[in-house]
Coordinates of C-alpha atoms and ligand atoms in Angstrom, one line a residue:
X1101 CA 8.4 -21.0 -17.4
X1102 CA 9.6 -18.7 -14.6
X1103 CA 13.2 -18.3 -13.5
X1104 CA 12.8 -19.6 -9.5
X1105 CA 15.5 -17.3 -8.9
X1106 CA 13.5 -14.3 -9.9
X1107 CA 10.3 -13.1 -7.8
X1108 CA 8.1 -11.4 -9.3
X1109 CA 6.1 -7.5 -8.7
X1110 CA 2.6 -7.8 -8.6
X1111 CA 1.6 -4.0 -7.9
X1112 CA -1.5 -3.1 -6.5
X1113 CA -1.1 0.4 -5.5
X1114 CA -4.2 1.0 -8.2
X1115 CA -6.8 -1.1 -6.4
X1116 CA -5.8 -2.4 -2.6
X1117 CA -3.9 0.9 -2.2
X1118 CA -6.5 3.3 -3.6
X1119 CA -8.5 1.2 -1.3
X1120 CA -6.8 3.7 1.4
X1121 CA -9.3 5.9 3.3
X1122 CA -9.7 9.6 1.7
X1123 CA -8.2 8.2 -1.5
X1124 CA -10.1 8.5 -4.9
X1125 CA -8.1 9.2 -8.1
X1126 CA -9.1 10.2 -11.0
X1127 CA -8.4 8.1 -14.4
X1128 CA -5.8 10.8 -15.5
X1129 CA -4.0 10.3 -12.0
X1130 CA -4.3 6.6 -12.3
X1131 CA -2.9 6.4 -15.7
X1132 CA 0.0 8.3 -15.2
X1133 CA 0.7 6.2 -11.9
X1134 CA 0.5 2.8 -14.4
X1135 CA 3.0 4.6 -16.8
X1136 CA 5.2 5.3 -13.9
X1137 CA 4.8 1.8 -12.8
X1138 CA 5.8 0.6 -15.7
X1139 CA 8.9 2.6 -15.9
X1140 CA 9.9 1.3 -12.4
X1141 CA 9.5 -2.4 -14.5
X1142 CA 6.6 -3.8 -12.4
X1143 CA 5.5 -7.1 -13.1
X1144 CA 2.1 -7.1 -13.2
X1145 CA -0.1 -4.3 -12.4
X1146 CA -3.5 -4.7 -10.7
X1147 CA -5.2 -1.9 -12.5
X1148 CA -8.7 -1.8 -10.2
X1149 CA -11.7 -3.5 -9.7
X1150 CA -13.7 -3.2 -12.4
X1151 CA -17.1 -4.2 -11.0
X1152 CA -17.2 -2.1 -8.3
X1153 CA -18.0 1.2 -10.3
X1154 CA -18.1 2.4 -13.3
X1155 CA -14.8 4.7 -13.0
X1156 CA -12.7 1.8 -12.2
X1157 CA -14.0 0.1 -15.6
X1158 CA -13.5 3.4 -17.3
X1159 CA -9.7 3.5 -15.6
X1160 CA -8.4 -0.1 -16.3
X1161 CA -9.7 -0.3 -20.0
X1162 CA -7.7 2.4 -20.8
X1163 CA -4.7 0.9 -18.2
X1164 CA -5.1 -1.5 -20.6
X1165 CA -5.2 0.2 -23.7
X1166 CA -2.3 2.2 -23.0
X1167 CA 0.6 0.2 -21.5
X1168 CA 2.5 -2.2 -23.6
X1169 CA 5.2 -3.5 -21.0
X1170 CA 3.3 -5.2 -17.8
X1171 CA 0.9 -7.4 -17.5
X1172 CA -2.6 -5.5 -16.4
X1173 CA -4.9 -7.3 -14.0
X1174 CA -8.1 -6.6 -12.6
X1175 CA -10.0 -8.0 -9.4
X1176 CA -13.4 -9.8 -9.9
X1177 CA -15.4 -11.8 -6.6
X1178 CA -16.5 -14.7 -7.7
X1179 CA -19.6 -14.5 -9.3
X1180 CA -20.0 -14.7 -12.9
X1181 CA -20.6 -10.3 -13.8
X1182 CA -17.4 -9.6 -12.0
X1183 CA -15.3 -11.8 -14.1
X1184 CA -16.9 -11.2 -17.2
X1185 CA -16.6 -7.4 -16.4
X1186 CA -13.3 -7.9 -15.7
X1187 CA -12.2 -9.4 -18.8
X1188 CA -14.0 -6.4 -20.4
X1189 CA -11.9 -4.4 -18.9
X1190 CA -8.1 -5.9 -18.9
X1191 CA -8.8 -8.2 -22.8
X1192 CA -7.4 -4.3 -24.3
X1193 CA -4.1 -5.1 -22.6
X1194 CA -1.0 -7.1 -24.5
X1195 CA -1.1 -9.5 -21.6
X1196 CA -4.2 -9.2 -19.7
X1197 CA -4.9 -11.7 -16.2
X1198 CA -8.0 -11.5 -14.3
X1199 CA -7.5 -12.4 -10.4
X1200 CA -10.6 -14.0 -9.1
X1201 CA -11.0 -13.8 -5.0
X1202 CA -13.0 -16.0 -2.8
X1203 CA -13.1 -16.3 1.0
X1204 CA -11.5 -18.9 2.3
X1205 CA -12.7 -18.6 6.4
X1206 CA -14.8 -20.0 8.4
X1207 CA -15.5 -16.6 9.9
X1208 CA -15.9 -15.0 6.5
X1209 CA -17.7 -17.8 5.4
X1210 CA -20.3 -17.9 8.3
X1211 CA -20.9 -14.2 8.3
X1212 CA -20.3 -12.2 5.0
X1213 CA -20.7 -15.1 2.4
X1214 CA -23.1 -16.7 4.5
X1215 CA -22.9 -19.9 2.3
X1216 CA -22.3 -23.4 2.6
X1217 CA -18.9 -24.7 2.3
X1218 CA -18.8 -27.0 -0.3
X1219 CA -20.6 -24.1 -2.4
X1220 CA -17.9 -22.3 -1.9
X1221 CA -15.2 -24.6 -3.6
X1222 CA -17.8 -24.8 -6.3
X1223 CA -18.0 -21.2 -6.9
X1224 CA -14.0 -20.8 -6.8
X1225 CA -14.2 -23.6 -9.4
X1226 CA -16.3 -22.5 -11.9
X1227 CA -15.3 -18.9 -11.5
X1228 CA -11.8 -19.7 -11.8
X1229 CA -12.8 -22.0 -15.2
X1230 CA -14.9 -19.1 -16.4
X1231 CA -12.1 -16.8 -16.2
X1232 CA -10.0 -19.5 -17.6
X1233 CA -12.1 -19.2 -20.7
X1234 CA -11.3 -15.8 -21.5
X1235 CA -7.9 -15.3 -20.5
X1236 CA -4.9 -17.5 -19.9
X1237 CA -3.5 -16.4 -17.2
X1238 CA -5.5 -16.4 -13.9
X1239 CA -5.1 -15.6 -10.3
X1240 CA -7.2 -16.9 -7.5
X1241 CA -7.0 -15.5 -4.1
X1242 CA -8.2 -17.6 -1.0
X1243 CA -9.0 -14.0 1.3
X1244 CA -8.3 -14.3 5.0
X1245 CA -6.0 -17.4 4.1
X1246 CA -4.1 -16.8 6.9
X1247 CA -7.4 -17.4 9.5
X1248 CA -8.3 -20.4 7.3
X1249 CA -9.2 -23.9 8.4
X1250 CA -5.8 -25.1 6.6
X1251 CA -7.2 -28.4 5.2
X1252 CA -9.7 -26.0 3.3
X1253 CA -7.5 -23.9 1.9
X1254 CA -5.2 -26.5 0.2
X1255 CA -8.8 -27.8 -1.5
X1256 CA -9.2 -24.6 -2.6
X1257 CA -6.4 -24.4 -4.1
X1258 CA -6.2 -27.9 -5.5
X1259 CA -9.0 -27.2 -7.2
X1260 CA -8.8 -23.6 -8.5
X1261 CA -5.5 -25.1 -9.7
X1262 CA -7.0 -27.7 -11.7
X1263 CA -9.5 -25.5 -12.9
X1264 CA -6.7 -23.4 -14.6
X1265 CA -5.3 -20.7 -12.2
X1266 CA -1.6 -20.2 -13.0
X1267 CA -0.8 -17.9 -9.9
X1268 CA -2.2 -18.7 -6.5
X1269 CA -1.9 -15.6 -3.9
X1270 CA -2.2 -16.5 -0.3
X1271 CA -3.4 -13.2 1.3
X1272 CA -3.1 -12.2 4.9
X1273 CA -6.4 -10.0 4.6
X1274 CA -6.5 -9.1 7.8
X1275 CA -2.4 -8.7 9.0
X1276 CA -3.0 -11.4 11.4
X1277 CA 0.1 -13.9 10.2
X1278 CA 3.6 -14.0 12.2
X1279 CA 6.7 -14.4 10.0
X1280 CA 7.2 -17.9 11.4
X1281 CA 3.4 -19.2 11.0
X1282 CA 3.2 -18.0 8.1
X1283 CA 6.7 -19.6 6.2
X1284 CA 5.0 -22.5 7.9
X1285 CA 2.2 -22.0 6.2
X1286 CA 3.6 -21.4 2.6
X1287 CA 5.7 -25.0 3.3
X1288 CA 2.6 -26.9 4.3
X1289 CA 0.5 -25.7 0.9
X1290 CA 3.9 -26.7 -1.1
X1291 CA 3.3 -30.2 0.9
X1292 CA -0.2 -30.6 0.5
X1293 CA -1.5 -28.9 -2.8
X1294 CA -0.1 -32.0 -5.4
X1295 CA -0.4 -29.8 -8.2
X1296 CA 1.0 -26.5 -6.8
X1297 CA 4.2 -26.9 -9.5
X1298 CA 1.9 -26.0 -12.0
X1299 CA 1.1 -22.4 -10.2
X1300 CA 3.6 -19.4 -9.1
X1301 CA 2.7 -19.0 -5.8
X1302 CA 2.2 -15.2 -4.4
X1303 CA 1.5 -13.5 -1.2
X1304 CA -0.5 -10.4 -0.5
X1305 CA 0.5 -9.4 3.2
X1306 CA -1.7 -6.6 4.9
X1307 CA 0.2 -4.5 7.3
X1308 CA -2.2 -4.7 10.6
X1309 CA 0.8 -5.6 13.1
X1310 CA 3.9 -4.2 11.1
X1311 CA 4.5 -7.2 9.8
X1312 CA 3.2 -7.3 5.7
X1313 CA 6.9 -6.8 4.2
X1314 CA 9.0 -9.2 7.1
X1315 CA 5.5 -11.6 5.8
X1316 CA 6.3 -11.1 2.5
X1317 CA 10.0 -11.7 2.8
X1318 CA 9.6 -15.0 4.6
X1319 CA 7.5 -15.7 1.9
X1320 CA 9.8 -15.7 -0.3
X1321 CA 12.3 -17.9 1.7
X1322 CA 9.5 -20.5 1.2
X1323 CA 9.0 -20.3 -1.8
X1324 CA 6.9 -17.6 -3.3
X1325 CA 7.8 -16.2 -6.4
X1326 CA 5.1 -13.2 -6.4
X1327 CA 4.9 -10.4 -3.8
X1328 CA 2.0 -8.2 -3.9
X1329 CA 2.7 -4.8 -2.9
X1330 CA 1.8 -1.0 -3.0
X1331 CA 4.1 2.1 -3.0
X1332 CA 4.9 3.9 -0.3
X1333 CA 2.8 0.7 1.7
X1334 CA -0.1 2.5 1.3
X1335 CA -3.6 0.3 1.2
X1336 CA -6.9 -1.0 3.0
X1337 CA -6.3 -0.1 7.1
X1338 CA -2.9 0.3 7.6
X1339 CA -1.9 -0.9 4.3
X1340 CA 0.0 -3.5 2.4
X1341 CA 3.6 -4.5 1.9
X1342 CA 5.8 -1.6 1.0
X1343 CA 7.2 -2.3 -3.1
X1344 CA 10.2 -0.2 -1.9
X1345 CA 10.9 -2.4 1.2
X1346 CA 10.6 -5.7 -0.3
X1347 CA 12.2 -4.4 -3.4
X1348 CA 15.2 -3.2 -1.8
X1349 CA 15.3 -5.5 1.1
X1350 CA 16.0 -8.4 -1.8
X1351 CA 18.2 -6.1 -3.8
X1352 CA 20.3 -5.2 -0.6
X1353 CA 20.5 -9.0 0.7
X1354 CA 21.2 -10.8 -2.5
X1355 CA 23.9 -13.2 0.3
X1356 CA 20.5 -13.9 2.2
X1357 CA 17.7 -14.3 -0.4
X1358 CA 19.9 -15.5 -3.4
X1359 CA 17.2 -14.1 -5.7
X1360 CA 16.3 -10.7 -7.6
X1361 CA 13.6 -8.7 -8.9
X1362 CA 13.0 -7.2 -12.8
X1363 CA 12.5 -3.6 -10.5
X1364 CA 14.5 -0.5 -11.7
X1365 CA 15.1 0.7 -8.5
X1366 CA 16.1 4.1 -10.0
X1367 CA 12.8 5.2 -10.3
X1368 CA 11.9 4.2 -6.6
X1369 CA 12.3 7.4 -5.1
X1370 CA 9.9 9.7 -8.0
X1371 CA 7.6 7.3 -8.0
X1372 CA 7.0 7.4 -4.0
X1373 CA 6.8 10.9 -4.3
X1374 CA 4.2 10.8 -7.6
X1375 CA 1.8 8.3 -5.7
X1376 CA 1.9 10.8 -2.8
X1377 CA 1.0 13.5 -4.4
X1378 CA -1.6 12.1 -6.7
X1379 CA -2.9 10.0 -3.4
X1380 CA -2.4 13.1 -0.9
X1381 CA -1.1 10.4 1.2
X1382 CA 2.1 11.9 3.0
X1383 CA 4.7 9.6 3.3
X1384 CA 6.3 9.6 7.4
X1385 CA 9.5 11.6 7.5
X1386 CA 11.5 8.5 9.4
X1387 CA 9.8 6.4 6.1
X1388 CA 12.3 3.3 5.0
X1389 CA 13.5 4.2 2.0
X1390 CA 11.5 6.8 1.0
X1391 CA 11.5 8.6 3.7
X1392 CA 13.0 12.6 3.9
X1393 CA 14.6 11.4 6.3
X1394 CA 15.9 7.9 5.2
X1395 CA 19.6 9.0 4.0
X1396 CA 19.9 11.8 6.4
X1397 CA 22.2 11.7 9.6
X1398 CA 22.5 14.0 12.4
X1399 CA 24.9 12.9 14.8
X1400 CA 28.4 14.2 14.3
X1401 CA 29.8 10.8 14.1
X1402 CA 27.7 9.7 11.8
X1403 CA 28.7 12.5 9.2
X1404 CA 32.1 12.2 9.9
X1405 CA 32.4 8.8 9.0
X1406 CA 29.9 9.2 6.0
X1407 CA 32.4 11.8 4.8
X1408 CA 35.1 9.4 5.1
X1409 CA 33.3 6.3 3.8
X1410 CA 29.7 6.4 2.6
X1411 CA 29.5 3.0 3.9
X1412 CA 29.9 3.5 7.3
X1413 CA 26.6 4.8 8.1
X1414 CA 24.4 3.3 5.0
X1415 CA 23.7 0.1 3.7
X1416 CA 22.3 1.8 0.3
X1417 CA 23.7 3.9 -2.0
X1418 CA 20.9 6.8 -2.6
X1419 CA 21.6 7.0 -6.4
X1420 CA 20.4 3.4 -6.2
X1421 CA 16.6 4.6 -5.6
X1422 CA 17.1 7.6 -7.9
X1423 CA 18.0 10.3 -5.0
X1424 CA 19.7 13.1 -6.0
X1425 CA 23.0 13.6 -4.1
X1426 CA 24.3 17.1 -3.8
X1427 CA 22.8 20.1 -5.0
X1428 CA 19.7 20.0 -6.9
X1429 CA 18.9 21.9 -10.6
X1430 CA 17.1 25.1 -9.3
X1431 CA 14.7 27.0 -11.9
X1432 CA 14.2 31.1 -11.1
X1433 CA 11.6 33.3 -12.7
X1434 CA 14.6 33.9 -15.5
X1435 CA 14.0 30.2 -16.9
X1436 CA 12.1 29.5 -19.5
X1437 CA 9.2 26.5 -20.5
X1438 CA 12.1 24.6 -22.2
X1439 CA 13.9 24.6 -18.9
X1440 CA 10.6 23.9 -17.1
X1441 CA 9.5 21.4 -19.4
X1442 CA 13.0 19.2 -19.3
X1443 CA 13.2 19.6 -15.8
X1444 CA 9.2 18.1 -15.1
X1445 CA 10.5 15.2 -17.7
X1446 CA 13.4 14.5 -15.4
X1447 CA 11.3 13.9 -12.6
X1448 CA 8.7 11.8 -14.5
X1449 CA 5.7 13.7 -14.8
X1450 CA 4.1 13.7 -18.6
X1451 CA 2.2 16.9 -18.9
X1452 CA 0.2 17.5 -21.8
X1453 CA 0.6 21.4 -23.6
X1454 CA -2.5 22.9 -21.9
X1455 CA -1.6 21.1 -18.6
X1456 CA 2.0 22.9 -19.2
X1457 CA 0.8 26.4 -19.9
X1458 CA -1.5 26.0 -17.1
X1459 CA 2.0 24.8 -14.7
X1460 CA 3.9 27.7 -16.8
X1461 CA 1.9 30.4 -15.1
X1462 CA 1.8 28.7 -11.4
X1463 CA 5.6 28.4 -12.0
X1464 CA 6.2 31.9 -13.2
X1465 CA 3.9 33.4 -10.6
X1466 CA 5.5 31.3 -8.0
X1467 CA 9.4 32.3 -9.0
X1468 CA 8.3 36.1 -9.0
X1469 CA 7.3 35.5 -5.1
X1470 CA 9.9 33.3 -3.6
X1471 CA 12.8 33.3 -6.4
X1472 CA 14.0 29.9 -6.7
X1473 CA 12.0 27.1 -7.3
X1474 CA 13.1 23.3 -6.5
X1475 CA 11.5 20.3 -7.3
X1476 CA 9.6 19.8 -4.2
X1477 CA 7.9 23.3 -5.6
X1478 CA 7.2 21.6 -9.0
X1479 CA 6.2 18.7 -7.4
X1480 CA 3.2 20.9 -5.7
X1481 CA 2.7 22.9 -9.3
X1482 CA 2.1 20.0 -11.0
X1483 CA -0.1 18.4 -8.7
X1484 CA -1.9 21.9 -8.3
X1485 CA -2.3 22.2 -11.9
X1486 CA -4.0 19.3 -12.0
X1487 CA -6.1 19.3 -9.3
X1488 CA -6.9 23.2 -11.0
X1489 CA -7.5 21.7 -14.3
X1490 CA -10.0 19.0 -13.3
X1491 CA -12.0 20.6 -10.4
X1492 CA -15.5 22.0 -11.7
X1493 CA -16.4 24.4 -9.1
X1494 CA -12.9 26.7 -9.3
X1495 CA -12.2 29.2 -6.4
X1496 CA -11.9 32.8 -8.2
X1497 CA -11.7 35.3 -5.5
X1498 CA -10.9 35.3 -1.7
X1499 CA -10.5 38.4 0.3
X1500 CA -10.0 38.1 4.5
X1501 CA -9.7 40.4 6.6
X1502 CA -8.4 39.3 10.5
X1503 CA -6.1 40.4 13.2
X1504 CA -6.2 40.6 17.0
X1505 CA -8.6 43.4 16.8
X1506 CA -10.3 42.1 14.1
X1507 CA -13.5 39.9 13.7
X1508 CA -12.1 37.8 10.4
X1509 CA -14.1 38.1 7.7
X1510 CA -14.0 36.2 4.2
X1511 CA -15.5 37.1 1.0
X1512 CA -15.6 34.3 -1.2
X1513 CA -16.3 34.4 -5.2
X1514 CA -16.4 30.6 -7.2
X1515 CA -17.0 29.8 -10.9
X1516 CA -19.4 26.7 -11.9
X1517 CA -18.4 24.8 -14.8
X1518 CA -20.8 26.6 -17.4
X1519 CA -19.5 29.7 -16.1
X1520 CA -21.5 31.0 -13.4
X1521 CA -20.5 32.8 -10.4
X1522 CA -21.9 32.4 -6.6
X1523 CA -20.5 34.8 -4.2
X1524 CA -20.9 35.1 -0.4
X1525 CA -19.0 36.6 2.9
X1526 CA -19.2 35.4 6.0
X1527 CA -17.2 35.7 9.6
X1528 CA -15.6 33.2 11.5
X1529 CA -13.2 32.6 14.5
X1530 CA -9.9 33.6 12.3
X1531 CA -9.2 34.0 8.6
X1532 CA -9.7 30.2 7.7
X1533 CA -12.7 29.3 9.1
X1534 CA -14.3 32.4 8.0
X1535 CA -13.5 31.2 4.6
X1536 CA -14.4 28.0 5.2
X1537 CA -17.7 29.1 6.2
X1538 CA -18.1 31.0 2.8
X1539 CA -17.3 27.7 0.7
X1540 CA -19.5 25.6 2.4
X1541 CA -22.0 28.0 1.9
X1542 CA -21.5 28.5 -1.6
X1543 CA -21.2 24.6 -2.5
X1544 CA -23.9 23.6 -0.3
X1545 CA -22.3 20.0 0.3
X1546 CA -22.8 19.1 3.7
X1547 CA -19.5 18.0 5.0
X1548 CA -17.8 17.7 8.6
X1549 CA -14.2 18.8 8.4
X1550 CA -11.8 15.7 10.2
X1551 CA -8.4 17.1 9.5
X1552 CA -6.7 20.2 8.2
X1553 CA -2.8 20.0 8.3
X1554 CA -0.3 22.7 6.7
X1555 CA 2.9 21.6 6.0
X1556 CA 5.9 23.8 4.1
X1557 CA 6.7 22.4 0.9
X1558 CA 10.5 23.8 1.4
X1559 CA 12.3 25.6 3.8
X1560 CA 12.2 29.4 4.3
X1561 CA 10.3 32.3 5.0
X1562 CA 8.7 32.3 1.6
X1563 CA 8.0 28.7 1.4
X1564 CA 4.6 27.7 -0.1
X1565 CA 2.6 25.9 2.6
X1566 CA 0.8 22.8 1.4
X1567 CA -2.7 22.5 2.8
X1568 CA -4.3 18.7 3.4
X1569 CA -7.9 18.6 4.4
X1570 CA -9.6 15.8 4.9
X1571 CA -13.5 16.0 4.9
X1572 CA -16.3 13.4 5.7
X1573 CA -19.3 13.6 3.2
X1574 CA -21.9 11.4 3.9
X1575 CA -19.9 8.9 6.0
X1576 CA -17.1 9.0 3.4
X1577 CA -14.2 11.1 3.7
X1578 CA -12.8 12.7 0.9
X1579 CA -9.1 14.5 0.8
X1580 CA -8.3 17.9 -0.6
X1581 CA -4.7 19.2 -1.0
X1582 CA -3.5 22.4 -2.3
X1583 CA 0.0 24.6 -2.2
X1584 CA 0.4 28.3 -2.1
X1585 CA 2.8 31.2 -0.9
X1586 CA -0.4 32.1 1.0
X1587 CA -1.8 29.5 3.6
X1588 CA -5.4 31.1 3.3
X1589 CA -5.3 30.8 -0.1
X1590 CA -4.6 27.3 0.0
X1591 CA -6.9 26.1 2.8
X1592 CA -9.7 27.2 0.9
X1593 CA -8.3 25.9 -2.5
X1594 CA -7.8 22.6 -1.0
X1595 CA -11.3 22.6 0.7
X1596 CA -12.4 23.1 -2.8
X1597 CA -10.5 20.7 -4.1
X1598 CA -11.8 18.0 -1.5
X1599 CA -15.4 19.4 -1.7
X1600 CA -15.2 18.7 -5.9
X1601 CA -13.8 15.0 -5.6
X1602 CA -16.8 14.4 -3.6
X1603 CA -19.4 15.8 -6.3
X1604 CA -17.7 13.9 -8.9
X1605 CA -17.2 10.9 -6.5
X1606 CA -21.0 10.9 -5.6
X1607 CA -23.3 9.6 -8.6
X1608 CA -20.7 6.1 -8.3
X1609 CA -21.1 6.2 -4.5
X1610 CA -24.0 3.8 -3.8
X1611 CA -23.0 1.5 -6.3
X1612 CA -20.2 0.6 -5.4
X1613 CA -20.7 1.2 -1.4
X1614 CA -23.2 -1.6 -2.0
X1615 CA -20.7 -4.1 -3.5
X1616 CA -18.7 -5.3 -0.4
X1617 CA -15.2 -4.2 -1.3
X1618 CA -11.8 -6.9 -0.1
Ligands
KIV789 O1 -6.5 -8.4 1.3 C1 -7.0 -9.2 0.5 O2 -7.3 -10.4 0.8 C2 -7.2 -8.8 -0.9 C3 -7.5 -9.8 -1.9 C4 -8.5 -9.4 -2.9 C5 -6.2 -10.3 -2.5 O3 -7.0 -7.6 -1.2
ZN790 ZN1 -5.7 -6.6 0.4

């Protein structure tokens, strides 16, 4: 029986947030998310989808294999090789839940299901009591809820309810719903579903107008006990409730929500920053919570009174989220891989030994350029030893030459994964593009670059700037990141890295482009 006082984490940064455009992780990446998910004392985690390719079965049977503390769902439409795949996928886990999704609108009904109404509330019904079969706990999701014909969607529910779902998530698909309607909304199904007590009732709230986490919130003042969310709000469009906004929005007004969450906020803040990096989803500087920017104050006022009274100025005490206060631990090329190693398990990251020797040498390399190293510097070592690691096609030589006088000129060398080496030069209109040239030449993947941003990892002359690309291949676009004391270096390491994903992303890619994602 669940505490009422106590709403519940249903995290689906793993499926609606890798669901984000230019976002494809790899099962590594997404296991090590899980674990850190698991840390912060999520709820449930929604692992993936496991119909929609073979890499997202792959990626939530081992989810499921692995963790031991949250419960692991899965997504499955409603038709009967989704669920069953799903089960396949999440019946490894301790406690395993499959979370069956139908349309519930007339306009998703008309045009994308293109199916009669009553068949519909059949197929819920017999999904949701197929499911029910395998598994005990089940989810059903009425999509685009919030655009629904009312009337319909307390059917829906009825039924699914009777036919043995134990949560029911009301999603706002689309981001349409207004605080008000929608706490309106969540009292009418209480009114109108008779057997909604025997089902925790959850919201999923999409973040179209800005409004997914003040949804969520009034959710819960009408009585939802399950809040879907996804770090750092990332998601489908403009993403999905923030986990660290509701989290800490409950947390900070106990007086006005009277209820908590099982969250250990500590490990907020290296979470946000592992699902950035593994996502290559920045997070906005001015970010709530999570933001560089979130506990920082400029105006001389504001200091002073901080330095009198941390109060004065902030309604959260960083510690709370895990930050840091004060100076950070900084490693030099005189530490050692004991001191590396502790320091990497401070900030969460499990690292195998090769993945470490591989970091060792970045790290090592790095402190001989720029001295010290902080974590924002391991943060981009680990994430570029990974990225190394897994990559096929690896980048082993780059030479440029450019300058106002110059026409720039890049000579290229990479290594295939049996071994073999390509090698090409090329010009261009300055160093970068003569490099990009070169790649694209080599790896023969047609592609159409749509962003290239550098960015310094820390501050100073020596910095290592971190290279984002983003790259469209075949109408998909596909995100590269790489971090070095040399920007040229790591444009074409992070085009690379992008140009890789979408090789290994490709053989999945009509599969799954033909299943018509939520
Ligand atoms: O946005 C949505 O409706 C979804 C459902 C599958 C819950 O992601
Ligand atoms: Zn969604």
């Amino acid at each position: 029986m669940q505490d009422k006082d106590k709403v519940l984490i249903f995290d689906t940064t793993l499926r609606d947030g890798e669901q984000s455009p230019g976002v494809a992780l790899g099962v590594a990446e997404k296991l090590e998310i899980a674990r850190a998910l698991e840390r912060m004392r999520v709820d449930i985690i929604e692992a993936g989808f496991p119909a929609s390719s073979p890499g997202d079965l792959e990626s939530v049977t081992v989810i499921a294999k692995e963790l031991k503390g949250s419960v692991i769902a899965g997504l499955a439409r409603a038709v009967p090789t989704d669920v069953d795949a799903c089960w396949e996928a999440v019946r490894h886990a301790e406690r395993p839940r499959i979370h069956v999704f139908l349309s519930s609108s007339d306009i998703h009904i008309m045009h994308q299901l293109e199916k009669d109404k009553e068949r519909v509330l059949e197929m819920a019904r017999e999904m949701v009591a197929r499911a029910k079969k395998l598994c005990d706990d089940v989810e059903f999701s009425p999509m685009d809820a919030t655009r629904s014909v009312p009337e319909y969607v307390y059917r829906m529910l009825t039924e699914v309810i009777d036919a043995g779902a134990t949560t029911v998530n009301i999603p706002d698909t689309v981001g349409y719903a207004i605080p008000e309607e929608f706490g309106q909304l969540l009292r009418d199904i209480q009114s109108n579903v008779t057997n909604i007590h025997k089902a925790v009732i959850s919201v999923h709230c999409h973040n179209d107008l800005g409004l997914a986490v003040a949804n969520s919130l009034t959710a819960v003042q009408n009585g939802a006990r399950q809040i879907e969310t996804c770090v750092n709000g990332i998601g489908e469009r403009a993403g999905n409730a923030s986990l660290e906004e509701v989290v800490m929005s409950i947390k900070t007004r106990p007086d006005f929500f009277g209820v908590s969450t099982n969250i250990d906020t500590t490990h907020i803040h290296r979470t946000s920053r592992l699902v950035s990096q593994l996502t290559g989803m920045a997070v906005q500087p001015n970010k709530s919570i999570v933001g560089v920017n979130a506990f920082r104050h400029q105006s001389g006022i504001h200091q002073h009174g901080i330095t009198k009274m941390r109060e004065t100025y902030e309604i959260i005490d960083p510690a709370v989220i895990g930050l840091p206060r004060g100076t950070q631990l900084v490693l030099n090329k005189n530490s050692g891989r004991h001191g590396l190693k502790s320091r990497l398990d401070d900030l969460g990251y499990e690292v195998t030994t090769a993945e470490l020797d591989h970091i060792f040498i970045a790290f090592k390399d790095l402190a001989d350029k720029k001295g010290e190293i902080d974590d924002r510097d391991l943060d981009a070592l680990v994430s570029g030893g990974r990225r190394e690691i897994e990559d096929q096609f690896k980048l082993d030589l780059l030479q440029v030459s450019c300058g106002n006088q110059a026409i720039s000129t890049a000579t290229v060398r990479v290594i295939g994964p049996n071994g073999e080496e390509k090698q090409t030069s090329s010009t261009g209109t300055g160093p970068v593009d003569a490099a990009y040239r070169a790649i694209n030449e080599l790896m023969g993947v047609p592609n159409q670059l749509i962003e290239y941003a550098v960015n310094s990892v820390t501050e100073g002359i020596d910095a290592q700037g971190e290279v984002t690309v983003r790259v469209d291949v075949d109408g998909r676009a596909f995100v590269g990141r790489s971090a070095d004391t040399d920007i040229v270096v790591a444009s074409a390491k992070a085009l690379m890295n992008a140009l890789n994903r979408a090789m290994s992303y490709m053989p999945g890619h009509t599969e799954r482009e033909v299943l018509s994602n939520p």
